[in-house]
Short mmCIF file of C-alpha atoms in Angstrom, two decimals:
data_model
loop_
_atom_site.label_atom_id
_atom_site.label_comp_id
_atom_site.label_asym_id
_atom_site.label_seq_id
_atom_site.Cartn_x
_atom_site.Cartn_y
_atom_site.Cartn_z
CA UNK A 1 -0.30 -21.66 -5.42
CA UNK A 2 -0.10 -24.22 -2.71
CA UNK A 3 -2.73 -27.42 -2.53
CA UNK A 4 -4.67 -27.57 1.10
CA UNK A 5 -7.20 -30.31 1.17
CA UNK A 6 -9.44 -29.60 -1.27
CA UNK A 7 -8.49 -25.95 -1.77
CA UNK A 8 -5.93 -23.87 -3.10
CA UNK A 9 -4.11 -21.01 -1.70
CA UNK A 10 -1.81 -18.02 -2.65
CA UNK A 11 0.46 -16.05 -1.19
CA UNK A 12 0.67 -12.36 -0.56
CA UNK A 13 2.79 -9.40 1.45
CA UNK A 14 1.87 -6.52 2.49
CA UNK A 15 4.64 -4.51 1.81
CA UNK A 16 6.82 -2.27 4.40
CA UNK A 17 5.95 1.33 5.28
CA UNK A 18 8.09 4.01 4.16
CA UNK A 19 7.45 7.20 3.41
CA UNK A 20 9.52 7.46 0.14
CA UNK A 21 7.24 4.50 -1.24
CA UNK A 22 4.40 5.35 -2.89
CA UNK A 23 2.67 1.60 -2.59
CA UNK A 24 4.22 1.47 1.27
CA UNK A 25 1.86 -0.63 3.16
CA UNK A 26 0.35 -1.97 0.18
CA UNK A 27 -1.11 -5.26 -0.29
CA UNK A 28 0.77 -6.92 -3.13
CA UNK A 29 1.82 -10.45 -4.65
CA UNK A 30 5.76 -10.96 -3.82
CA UNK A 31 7.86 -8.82 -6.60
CA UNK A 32 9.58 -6.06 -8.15
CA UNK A 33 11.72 -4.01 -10.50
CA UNK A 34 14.09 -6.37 -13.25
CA UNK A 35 17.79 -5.98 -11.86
CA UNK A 36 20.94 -5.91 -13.90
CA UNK A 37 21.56 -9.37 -13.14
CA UNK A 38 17.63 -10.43 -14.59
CA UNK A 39 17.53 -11.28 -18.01
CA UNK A 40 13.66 -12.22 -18.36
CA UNK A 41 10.79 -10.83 -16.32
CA UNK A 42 10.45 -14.35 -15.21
CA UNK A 43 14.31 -14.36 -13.41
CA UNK A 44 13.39 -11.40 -11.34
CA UNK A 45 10.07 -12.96 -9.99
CA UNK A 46 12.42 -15.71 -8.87
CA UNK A 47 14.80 -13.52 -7.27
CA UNK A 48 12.25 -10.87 -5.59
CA UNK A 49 10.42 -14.02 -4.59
CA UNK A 50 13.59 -15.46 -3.15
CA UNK A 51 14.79 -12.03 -1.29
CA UNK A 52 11.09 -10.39 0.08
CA UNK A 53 9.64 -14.09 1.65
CA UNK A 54 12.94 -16.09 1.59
CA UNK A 55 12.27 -19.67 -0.52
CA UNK A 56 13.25 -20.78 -4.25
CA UNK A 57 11.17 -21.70 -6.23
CA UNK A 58 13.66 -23.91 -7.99
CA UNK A 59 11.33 -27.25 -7.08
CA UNK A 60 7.78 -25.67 -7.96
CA UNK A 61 6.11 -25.71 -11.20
CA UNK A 62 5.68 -22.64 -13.21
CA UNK A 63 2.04 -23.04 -13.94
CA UNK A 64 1.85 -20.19 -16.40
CA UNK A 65 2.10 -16.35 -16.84
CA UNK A 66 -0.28 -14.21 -16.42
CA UNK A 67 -1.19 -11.14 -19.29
CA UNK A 68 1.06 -8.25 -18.29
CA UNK A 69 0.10 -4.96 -16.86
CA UNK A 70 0.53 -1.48 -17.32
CA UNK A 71 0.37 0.45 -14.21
CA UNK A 72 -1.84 3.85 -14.60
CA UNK A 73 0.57 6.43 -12.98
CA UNK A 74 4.34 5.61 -14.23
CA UNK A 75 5.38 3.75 -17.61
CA UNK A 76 5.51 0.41 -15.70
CA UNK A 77 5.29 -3.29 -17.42
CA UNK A 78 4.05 -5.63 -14.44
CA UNK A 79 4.45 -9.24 -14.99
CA UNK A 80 3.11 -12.27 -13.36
CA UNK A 81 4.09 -15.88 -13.23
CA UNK A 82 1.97 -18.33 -11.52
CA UNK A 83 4.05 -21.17 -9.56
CA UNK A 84 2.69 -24.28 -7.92
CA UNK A 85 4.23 -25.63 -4.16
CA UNK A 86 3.61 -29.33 -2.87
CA UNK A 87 3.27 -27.58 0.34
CA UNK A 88 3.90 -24.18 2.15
CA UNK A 89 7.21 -23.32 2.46
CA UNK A 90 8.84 -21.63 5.66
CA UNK A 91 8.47 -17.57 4.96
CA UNK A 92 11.24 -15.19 5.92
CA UNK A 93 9.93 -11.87 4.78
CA UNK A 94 12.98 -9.64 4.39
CA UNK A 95 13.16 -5.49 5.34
CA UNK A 96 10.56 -4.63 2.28
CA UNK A 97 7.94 -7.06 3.31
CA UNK A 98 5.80 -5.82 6.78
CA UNK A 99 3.94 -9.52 6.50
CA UNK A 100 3.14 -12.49 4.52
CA UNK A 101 0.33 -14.65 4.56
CA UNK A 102 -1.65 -16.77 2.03
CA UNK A 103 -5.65 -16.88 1.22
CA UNK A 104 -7.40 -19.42 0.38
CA UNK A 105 -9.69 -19.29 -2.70
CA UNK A 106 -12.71 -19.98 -0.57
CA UNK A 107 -11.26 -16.91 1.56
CA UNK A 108 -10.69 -14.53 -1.65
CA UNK A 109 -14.35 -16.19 -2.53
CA UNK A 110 -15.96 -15.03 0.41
CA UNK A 111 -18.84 -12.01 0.54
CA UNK A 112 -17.14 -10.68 3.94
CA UNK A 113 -13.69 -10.01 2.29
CA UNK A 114 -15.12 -8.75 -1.10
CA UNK A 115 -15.29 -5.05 -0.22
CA UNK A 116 -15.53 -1.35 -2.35
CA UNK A 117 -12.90 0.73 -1.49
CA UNK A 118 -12.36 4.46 -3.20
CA UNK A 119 -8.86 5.03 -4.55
CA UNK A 120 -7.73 8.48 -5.35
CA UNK A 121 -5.63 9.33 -8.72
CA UNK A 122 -5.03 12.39 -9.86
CA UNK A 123 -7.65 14.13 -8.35
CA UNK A 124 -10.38 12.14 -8.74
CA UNK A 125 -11.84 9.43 -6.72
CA UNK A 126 -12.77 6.15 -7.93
CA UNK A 127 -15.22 3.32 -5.92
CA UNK A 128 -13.26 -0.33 -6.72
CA UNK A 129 -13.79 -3.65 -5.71
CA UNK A 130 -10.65 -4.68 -3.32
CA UNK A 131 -10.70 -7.96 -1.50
CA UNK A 132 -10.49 -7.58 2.50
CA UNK A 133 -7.24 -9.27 4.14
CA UNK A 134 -7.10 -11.40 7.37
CA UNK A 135 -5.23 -10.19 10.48
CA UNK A 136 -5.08 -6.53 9.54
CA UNK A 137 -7.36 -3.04 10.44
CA UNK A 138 -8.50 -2.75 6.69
CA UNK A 139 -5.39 -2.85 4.24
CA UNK A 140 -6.55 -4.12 1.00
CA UNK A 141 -5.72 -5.92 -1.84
CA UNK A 142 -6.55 -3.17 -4.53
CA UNK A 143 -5.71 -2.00 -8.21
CA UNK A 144 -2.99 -4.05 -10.19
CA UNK A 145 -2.38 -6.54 -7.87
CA UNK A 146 -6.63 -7.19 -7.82
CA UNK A 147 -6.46 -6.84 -11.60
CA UNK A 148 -3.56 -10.56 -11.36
CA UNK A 149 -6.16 -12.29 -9.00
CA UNK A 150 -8.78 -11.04 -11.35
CA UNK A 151 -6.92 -12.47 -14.05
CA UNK A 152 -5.51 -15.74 -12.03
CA UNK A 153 -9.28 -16.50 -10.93
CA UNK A 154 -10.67 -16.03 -14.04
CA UNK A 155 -8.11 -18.52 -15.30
CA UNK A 156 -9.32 -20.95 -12.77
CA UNK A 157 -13.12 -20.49 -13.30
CA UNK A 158 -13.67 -18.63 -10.07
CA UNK A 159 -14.18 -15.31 -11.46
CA UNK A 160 -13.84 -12.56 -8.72
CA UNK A 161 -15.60 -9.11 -9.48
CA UNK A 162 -14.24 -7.60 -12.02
CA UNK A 163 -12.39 -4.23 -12.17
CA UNK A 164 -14.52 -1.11 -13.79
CA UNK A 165 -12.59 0.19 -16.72
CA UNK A 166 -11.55 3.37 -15.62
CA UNK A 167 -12.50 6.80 -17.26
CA UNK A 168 -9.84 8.93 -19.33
CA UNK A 169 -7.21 9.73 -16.68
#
């Protein structure tokens, strides 16, 4: 989170196409898998923080975690740690990272950028909310990384629509 005027903004990255990635082009929250070096989920935030968009974030505040996640397709644990700036730092999104931006919470608040989207999964196809992104044809942010900013906003009293509990998959 980063104070502007009387607003608050976060950052995201849309993350690098490649075919062997299953979330390639994906609009995400900086992140990734725990390395051998990362001995809490916490560490590797820091790190995949530190290598996609290039700053520490050795002078912010951890603000809090958010409740972890398990993704739908693969046994995945997601966690999420909320940090707070003084002010934007320089980004230098490394190989994985196609751009990074940040959105206001008036922007993520906004009736234009709150869309529907349908998102396929195992033959099915599912109508969920997905928040529009600046700059960009029409990637979205959609599925686990709208259930954090569900969660975050919630958090902040600015509730964001919520994400239908999905059927039996």
């Amino acid at each position: 989170l980063c104070e502007e005027g009387d607003d608050l903004s976060l950052l995201f990255i849309q993350r690098a196409t490649h075919k062997s990635d299953r979330w390639s082009g994906h609009i995400a929250f900086p992140g990734g898998r725990l390395d051998a070096q990362d001995v809490t989920s916490q560490q590797a935030a820091e790190r995949e923080t530190r290598e996609e968009v290039g700053f520490a974030l050795d002078d912010s505040k951890l603000i809090g975690r958010l409740d972890d996640l398990r993704g739908l397709s693969e046994s995945i644990l997601v966690s999420g740690y909320v940090y707070g700036l003084a002010q934007r730092p320089q980004l230098a999104p490394n190989h994985e990272v196609q751009n990074a931006f940040w959105l206001s919470f008036g922007e993520i608040e906004s009736k234009e950028r709150n869309v529907e989207r349908a998102f396929d999964y195992k033959g099915s196809t599912f109508l969920l909310p997905a928040i529009k992104v600046p700059d960009e044809d029409d990637p979205v942010l959609r599925v686990i990384s709208y259930l954090f900013l569900e969660l975050h906003m919630a958090r902040v009293g600015l509730p964001i629509a919520p994400m239908p509990w999905m059927p039996k998959l």
